Short mmCIF file of C-alpha atoms in Angstrom, two decimals:
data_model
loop_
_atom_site.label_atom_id
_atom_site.label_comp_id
_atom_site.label_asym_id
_atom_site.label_seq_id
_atom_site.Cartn_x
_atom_site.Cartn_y
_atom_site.Cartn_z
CA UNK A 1 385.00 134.74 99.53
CA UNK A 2 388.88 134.29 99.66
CA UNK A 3 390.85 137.00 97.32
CA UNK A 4 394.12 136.71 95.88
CA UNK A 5 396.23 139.24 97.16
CA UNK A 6 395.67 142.49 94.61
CA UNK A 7 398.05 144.82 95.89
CA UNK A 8 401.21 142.64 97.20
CA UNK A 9 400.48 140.15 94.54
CA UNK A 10 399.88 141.03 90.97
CA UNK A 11 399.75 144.80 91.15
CA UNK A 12 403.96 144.75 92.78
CA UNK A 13 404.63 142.42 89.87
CA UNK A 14 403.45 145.27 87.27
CA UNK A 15 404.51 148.05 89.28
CA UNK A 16 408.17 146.33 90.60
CA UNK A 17 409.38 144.92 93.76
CA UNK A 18 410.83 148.75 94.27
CA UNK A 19 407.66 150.42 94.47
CA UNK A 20 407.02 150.59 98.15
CA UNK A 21 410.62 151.58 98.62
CA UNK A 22 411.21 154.22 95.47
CA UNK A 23 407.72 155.18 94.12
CA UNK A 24 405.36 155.15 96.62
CA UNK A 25 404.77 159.07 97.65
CA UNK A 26 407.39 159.92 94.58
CA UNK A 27 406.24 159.13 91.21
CA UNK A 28 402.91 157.97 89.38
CA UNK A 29 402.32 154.39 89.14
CA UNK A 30 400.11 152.47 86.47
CA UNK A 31 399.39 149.22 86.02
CA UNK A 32 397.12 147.09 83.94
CA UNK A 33 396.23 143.95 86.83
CA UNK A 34 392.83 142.87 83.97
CA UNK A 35 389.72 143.17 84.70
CA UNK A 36 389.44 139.63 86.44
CA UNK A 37 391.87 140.80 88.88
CA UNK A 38 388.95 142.80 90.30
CA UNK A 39 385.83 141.92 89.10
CA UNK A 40 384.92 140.22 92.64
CA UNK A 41 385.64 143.43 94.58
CA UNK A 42 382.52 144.88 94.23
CA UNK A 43 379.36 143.10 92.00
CA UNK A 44 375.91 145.46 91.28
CA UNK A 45 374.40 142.66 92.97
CA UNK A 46 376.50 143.60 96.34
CA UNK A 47 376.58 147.46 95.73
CA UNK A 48 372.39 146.97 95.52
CA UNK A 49 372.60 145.44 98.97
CA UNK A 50 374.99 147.96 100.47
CA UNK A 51 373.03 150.84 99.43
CA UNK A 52 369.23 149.02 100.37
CA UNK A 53 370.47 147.85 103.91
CA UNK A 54 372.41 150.33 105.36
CA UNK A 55 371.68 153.66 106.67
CA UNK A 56 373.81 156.11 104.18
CA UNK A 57 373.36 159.46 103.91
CA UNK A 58 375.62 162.18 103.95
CA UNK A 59 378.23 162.58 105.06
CA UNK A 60 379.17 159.28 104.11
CA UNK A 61 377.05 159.39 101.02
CA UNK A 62 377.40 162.00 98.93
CA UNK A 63 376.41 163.49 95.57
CA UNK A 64 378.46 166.02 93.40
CA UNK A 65 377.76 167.79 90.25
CA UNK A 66 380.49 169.98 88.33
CA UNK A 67 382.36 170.33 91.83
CA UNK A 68 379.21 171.37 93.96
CA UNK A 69 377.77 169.26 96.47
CA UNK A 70 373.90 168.24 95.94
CA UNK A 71 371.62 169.09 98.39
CA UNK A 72 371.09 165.92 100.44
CA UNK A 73 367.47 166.73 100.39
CA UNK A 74 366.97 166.06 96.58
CA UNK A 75 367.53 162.18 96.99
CA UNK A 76 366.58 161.39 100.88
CA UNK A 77 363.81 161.76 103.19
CA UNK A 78 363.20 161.41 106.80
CA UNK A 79 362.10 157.82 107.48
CA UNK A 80 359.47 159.75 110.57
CA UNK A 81 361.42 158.06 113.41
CA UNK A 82 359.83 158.64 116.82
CA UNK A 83 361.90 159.22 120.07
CA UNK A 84 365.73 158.87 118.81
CA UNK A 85 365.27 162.03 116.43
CA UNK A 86 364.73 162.09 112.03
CA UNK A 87 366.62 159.53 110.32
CA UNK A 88 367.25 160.37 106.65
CA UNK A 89 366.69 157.27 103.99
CA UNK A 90 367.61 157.23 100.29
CA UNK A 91 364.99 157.57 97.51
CA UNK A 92 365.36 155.18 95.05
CA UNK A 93 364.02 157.48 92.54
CA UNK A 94 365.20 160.52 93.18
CA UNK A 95 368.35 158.77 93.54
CA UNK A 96 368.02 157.04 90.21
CA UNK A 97 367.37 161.11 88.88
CA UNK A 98 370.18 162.74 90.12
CA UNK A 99 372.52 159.51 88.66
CA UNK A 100 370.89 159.85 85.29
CA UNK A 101 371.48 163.98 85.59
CA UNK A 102 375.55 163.27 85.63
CA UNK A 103 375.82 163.07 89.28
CA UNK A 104 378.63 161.63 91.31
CA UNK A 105 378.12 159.17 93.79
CA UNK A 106 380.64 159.15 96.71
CA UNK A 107 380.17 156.42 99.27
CA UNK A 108 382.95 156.78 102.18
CA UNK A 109 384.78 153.76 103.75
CA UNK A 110 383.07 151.19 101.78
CA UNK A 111 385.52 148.77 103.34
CA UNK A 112 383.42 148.80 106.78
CA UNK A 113 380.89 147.73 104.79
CA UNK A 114 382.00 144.88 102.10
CA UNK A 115 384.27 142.14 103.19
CA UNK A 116 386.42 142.10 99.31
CA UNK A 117 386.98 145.12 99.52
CA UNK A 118 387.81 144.99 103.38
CA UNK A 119 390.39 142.11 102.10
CA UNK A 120 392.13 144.07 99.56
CA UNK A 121 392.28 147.45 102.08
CA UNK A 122 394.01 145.18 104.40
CA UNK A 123 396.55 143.39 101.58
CA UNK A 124 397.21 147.70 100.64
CA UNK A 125 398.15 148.00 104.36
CA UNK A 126 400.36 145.24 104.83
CA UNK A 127 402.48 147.01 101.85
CA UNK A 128 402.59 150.63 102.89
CA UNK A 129 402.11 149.94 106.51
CA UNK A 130 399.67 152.83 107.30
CA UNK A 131 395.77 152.77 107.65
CA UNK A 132 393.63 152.81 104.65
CA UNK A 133 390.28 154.20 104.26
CA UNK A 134 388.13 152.46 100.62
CA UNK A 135 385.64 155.53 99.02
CA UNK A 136 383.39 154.25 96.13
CA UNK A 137 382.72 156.41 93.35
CA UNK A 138 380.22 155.76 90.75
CA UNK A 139 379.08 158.36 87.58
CA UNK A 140 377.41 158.31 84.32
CA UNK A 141 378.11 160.55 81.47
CA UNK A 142 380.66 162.99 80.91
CA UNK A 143 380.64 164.96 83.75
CA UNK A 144 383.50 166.23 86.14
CA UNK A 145 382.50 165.28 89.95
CA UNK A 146 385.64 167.49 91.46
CA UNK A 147 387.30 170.48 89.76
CA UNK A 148 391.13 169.86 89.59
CA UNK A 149 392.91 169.01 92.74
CA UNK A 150 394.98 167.91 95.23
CA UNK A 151 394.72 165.01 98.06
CA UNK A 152 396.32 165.92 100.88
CA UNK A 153 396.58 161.85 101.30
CA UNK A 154 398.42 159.03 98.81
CA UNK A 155 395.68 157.02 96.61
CA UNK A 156 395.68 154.06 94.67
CA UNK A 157 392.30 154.20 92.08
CA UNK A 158 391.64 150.88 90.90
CA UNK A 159 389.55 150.81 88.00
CA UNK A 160 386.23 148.48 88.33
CA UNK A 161 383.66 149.01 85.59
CA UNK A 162 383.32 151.17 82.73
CA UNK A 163 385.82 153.96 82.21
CA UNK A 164 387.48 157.90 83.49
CA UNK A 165 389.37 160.09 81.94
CA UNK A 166 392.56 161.23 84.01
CA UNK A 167 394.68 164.04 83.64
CA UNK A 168 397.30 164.21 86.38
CA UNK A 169 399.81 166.84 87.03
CA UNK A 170 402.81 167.03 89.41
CA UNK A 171 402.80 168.28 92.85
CA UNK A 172 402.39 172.35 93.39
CA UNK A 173 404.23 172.50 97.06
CA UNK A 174 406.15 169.44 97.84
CA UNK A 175 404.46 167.39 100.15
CA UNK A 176 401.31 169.57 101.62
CA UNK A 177 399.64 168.36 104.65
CA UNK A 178 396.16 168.84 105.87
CA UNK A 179 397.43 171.12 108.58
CA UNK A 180 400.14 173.43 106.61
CA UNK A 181 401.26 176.80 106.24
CA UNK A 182 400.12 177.10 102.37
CA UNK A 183 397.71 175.36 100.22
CA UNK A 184 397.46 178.35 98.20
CA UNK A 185 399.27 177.08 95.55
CA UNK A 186 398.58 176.17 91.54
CA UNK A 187 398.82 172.65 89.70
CA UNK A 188 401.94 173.44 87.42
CA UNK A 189 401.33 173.47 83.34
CA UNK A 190 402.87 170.00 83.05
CA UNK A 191 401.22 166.68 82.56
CA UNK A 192 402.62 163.67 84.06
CA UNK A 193 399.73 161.53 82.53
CA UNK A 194 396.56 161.53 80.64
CA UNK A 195 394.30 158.55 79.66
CA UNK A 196 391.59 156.90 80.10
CA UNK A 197 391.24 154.06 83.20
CA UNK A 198 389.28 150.84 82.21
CA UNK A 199 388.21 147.84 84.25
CA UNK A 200 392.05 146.28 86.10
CA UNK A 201 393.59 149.66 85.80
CA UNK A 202 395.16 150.71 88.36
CA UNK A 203 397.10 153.78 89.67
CA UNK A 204 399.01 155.26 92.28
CA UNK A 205 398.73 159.02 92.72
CA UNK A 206 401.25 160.88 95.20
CA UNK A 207 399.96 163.06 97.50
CA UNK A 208 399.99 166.92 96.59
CA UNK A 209 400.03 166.02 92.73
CA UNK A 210 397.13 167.91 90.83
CA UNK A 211 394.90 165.63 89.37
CA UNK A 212 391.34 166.34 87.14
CA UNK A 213 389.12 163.33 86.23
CA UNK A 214 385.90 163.30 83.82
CA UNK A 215 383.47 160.98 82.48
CA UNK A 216 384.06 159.30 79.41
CA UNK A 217 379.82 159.35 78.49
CA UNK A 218 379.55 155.96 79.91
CA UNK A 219 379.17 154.57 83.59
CA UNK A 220 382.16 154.33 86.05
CA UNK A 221 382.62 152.82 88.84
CA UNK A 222 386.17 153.07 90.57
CA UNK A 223 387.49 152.51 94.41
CA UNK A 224 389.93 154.84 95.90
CA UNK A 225 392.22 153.89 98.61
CA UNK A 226 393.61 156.77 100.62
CA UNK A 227 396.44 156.64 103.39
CA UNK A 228 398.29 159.23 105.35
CA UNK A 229 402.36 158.40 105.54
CA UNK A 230 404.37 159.04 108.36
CA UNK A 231 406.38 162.05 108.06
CA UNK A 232 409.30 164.05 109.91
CA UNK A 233 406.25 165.72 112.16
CA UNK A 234 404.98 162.63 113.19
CA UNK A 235 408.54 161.44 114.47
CA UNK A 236 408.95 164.56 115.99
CA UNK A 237 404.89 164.64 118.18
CA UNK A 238 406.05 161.09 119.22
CA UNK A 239 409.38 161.63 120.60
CA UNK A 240 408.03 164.78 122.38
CA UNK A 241 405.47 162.09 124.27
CA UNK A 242 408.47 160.49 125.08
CA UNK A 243 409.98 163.22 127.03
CA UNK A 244 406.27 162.88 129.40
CA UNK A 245 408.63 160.54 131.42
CA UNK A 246 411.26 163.57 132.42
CA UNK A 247 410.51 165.15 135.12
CA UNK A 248 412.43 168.79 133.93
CA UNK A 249 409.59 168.85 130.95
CA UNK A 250 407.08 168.72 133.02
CA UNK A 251 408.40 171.42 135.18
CA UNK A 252 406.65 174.93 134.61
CA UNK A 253 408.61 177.40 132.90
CA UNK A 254 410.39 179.91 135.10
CA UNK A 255 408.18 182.77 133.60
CA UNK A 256 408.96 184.57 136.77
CA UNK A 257 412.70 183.99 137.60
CA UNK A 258 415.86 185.77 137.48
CA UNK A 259 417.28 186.01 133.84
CA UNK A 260 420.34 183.65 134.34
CA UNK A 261 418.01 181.08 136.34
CA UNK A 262 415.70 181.29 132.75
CA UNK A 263 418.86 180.73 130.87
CA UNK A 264 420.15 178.08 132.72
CA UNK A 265 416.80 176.24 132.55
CA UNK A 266 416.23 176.84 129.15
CA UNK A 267 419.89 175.50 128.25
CA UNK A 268 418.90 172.21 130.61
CA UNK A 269 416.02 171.91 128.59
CA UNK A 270 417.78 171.71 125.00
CA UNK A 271 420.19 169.37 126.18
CA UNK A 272 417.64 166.98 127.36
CA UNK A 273 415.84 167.14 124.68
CA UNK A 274 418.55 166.66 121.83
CA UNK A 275 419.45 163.44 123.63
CA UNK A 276 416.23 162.43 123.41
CA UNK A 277 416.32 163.47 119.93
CA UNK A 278 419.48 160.97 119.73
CA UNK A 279 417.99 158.08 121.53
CA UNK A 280 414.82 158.01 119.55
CA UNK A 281 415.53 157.98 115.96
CA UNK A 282 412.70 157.64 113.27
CA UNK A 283 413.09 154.02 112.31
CA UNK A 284 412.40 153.31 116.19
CA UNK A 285 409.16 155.69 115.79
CA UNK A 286 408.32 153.17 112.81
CA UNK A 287 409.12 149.87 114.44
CA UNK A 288 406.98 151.36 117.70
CA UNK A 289 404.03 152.47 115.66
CA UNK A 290 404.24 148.77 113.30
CA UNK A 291 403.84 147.19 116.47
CA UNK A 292 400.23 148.83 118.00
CA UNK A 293 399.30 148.59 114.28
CA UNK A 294 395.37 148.10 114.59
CA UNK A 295 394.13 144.20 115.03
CA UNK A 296 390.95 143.76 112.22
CA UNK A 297 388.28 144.48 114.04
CA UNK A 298 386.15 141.42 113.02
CA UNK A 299 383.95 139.74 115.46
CA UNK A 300 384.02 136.11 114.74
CA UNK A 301 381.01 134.25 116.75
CA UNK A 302 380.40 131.68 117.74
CA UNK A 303 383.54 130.05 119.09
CA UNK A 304 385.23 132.58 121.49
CA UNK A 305 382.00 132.53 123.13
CA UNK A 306 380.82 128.84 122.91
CA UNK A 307 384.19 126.53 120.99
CA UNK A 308 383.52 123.55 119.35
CA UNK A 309 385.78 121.47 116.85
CA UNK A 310 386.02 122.88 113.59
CA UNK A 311 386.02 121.23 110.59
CA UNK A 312 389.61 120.55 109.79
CA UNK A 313 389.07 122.35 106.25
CA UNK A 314 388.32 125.50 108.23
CA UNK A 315 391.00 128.22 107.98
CA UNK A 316 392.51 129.73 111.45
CA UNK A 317 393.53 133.55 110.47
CA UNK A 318 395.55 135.64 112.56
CA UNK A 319 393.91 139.05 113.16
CA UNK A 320 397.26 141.05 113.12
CA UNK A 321 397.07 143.58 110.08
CA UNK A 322 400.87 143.93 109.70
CA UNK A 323 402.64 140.96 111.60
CA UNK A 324 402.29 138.81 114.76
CA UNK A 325 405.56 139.10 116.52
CA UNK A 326 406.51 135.90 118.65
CA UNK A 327 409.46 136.14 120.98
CA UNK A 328 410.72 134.54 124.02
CA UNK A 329 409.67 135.57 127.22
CA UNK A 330 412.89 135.14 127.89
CA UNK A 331 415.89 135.79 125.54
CA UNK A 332 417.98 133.90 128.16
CA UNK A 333 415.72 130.96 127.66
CA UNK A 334 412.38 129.81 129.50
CA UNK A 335 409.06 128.19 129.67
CA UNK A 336 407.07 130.55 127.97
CA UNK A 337 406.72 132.95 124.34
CA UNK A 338 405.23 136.31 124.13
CA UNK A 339 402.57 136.70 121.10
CA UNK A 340 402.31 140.84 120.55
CA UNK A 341 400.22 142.54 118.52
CA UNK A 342 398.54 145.93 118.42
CA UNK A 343 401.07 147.42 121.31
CA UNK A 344 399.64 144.56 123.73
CA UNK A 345 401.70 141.31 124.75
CA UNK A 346 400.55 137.75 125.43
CA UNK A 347 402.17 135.12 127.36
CA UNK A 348 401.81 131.38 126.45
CA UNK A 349 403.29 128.49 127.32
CA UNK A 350 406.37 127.02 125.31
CA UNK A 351 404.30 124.71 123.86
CA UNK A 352 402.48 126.32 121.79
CA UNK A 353 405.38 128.41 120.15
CA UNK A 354 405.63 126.10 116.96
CA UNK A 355 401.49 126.92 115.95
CA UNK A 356 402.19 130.65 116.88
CA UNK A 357 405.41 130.46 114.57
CA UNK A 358 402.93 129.01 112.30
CA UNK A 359 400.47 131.47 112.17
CA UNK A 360 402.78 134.29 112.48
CA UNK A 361 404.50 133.06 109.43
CA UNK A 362 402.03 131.65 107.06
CA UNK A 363 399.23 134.15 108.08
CA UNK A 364 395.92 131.90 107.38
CA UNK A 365 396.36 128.21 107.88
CA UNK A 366 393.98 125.45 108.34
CA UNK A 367 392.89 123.26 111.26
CA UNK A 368 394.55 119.81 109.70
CA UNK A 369 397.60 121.71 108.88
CA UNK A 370 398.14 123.98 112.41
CA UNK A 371 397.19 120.53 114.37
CA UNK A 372 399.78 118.69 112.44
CA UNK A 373 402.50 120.83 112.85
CA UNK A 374 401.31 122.29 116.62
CA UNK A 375 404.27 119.89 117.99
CA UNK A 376 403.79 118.11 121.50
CA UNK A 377 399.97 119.39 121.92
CA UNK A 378 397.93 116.86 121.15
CA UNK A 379 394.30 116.48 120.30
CA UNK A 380 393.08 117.86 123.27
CA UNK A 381 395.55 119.94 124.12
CA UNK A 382 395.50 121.93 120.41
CA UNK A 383 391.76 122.71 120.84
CA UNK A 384 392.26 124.25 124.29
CA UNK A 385 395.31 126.08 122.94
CA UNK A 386 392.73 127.37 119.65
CA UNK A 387 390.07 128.74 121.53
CA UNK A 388 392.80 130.67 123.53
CA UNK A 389 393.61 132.38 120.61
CA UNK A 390 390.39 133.40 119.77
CA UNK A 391 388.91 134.03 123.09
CA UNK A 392 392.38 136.49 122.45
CA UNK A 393 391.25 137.90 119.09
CA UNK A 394 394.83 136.69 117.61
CA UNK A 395 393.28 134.40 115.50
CA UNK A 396 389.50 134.02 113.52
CA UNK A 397 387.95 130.66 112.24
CA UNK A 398 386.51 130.51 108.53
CA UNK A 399 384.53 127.67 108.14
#
């Protein structure tokens, strides 16, 4: 199924052009895509399969009541697997019970499991440019899943079925991380926003701001889509792996030395390291971590293995979440381009620069189209050049 873009489509038009570069992280974001914008992420018909075919128990499924976890054993059972140790299966009915009771149903990283919702995680990455996990959560009645709190994490909810009340509040401690010196802090008295989410809603909520939500006494069923930001630390951890190349930080310490040898060292080793400071800013941290951005890990049999023609309606993808950067090998000039993407570089021959410009421009292209404009290769030629690429993984075929 091919989506339109949610997130760097219709949901920038609502939300502005701006809000990658002066809301994301800073304020709350709401915007009313419609329903039809999302109906296709996730039918009952393909939640039913999810939940019948796959092996999900906790901790990726999960089941909360008024902010207590329910005891996996109420809905699951061990299947009586011999030799590779208990498996643990869902009961339909207890399951069905502990729904109708005003449980919460959390299912973790739904995106591994449904290719729409894969598609949209992937548009949400190629606009904040960081990994994004998809959890599912599904509840009848009026019941509160989570007591108020804070994600340690920024999350864009979008609304699929049925509606949730939301109260959000502001941050308590600027920007709290997972690994901190104090999460002992309150939500503050203000609201920032309260309503109700209905099918197309959808919202962006900083991390650190204080959030409650609660049934409305009728089913939801929303998608959260949760991504970690770079920050000042993470500039910091990589331009200390940098310094792995100098041989003074790899040096022991003088524990044991005279006091001015100590101070001497100790003075070498702040110099060094505020030039390395200096020659590694933060925006080269970003363009270095952009660049081993994560392929999609999508296994596309069977023409890497055994290639034959595809239909010329068939879409050629590139597998490159962010970008495919194509450069000369050469800057002086030469025979061949270098294709790199996820921190790893591929040489090809000149002529096949123009369908790797292509690709690396238009992202999904058909066969027609890419053999048309693939320049001197000809028939032959361009299908030898298209397996390469997905023998590769740069590209897949969708026939």
């Amino acid at each position: 199924m091919s989506l339109a873009p949610l997130f760097t489509g219709r949901f920038v038009e609502l939300a502005g052009a701006d809000f990658a570069s002066a809301q994301l992280g800073q304020e709350f974001v709401r915007a009313e895509v419609g329903a039809g914008e999302v109906r296709d992420l996730l039918t009952w018909s393909a939640l039913n399969h999810i939940l019948s075919t796959h092996q999900l128990v906790a901790p990726q499924l999960r089941l909360f009541r008024d902010g207590t976890q329910v005891p996996v054993a109420r809905y699951t059972r061990s299947d009586g697997t011999q030799g590779g140790g208990d498996r643990q299966v869902l009961l339909p009915d207890a399951l069905y019970r502990e729904l109708r009771g005003g449980a919460s149903m959390v299912l973790d990283s739904i995106d591994q499991l449904h290719p729409p919702i894969a598609a949209a995680a992937d548009d949400l990455m190629r606009l904040v440019h960081e990994l994004v996990q998809v959890n599912l959560y599904l509840v009848w009645g009026e019941n509160q899943g989570f007591n108020t709190h804070w994600d340690d994490h920024d999350t864009v909810i979008v609304q699929l079925a049925g509606s949730k009340h939301w109260t959000v509040h502001g941050p308590g401690r600027p920007y709290p991380m997972k690994v901190d010196t104090d999460h002992d802090h309150s939500p503050p008295d203000t609201v920032v926003w309260q309503g109700t989410l209905n099918p197309g809603d959808i919202i962006h909520v900083p991390r650190g701001w204080w959030h409650a939500v609660r049934g409305t006494g009728e089913m939801s069923m929303h998608l959260t889509f949760g991504f970690t930001r770079r920050n000042g630390i993470d500039w910091a951890r990589w331009v200390v792996e940098q310094l792995y190349d100098e041989e003074l930080f790899r040096q022991d310490l003088p524990r044991f030395a005279a006091p001015e040898q100590r101070r001497e060292h100790e003075d070498e080793l702040v110099r060094t390291l505020t030039k390395a400071l200096t020659a590694h800013r933060p925006a080269d941290f970003l363009t270095s971590r952009d660049r081993r951005f994560p392929r999609r890990p999508e296994i596309n049999l069977p023409w890497p293995v055994h290639f034959e023609k595809p239909a010329d309606r068939a879409m050629v993808e590139v597998t490159a979440l962010l970008e495919l950067a194509v450069e000369p090998a050469d800057p002086a000039g030469g025979e061949a381009v270098v294709a790199t993407v996820a921190g790893k570089s591929f040489r090809f021959a000149a002529v096949m620069a123009p369908m790797l410009r292509l690709l690396a421009r238009e992202r999904s292209v058909s066969v027609a189209r890419l053999r048309a404009e693939a320049g001197e290769l000809g028939p032959e030629r361009f299908g030898a050049a298209l397996e390469l690429l997905l023998q590769q993984h740069l590209v897949v075929l969708r026939d």
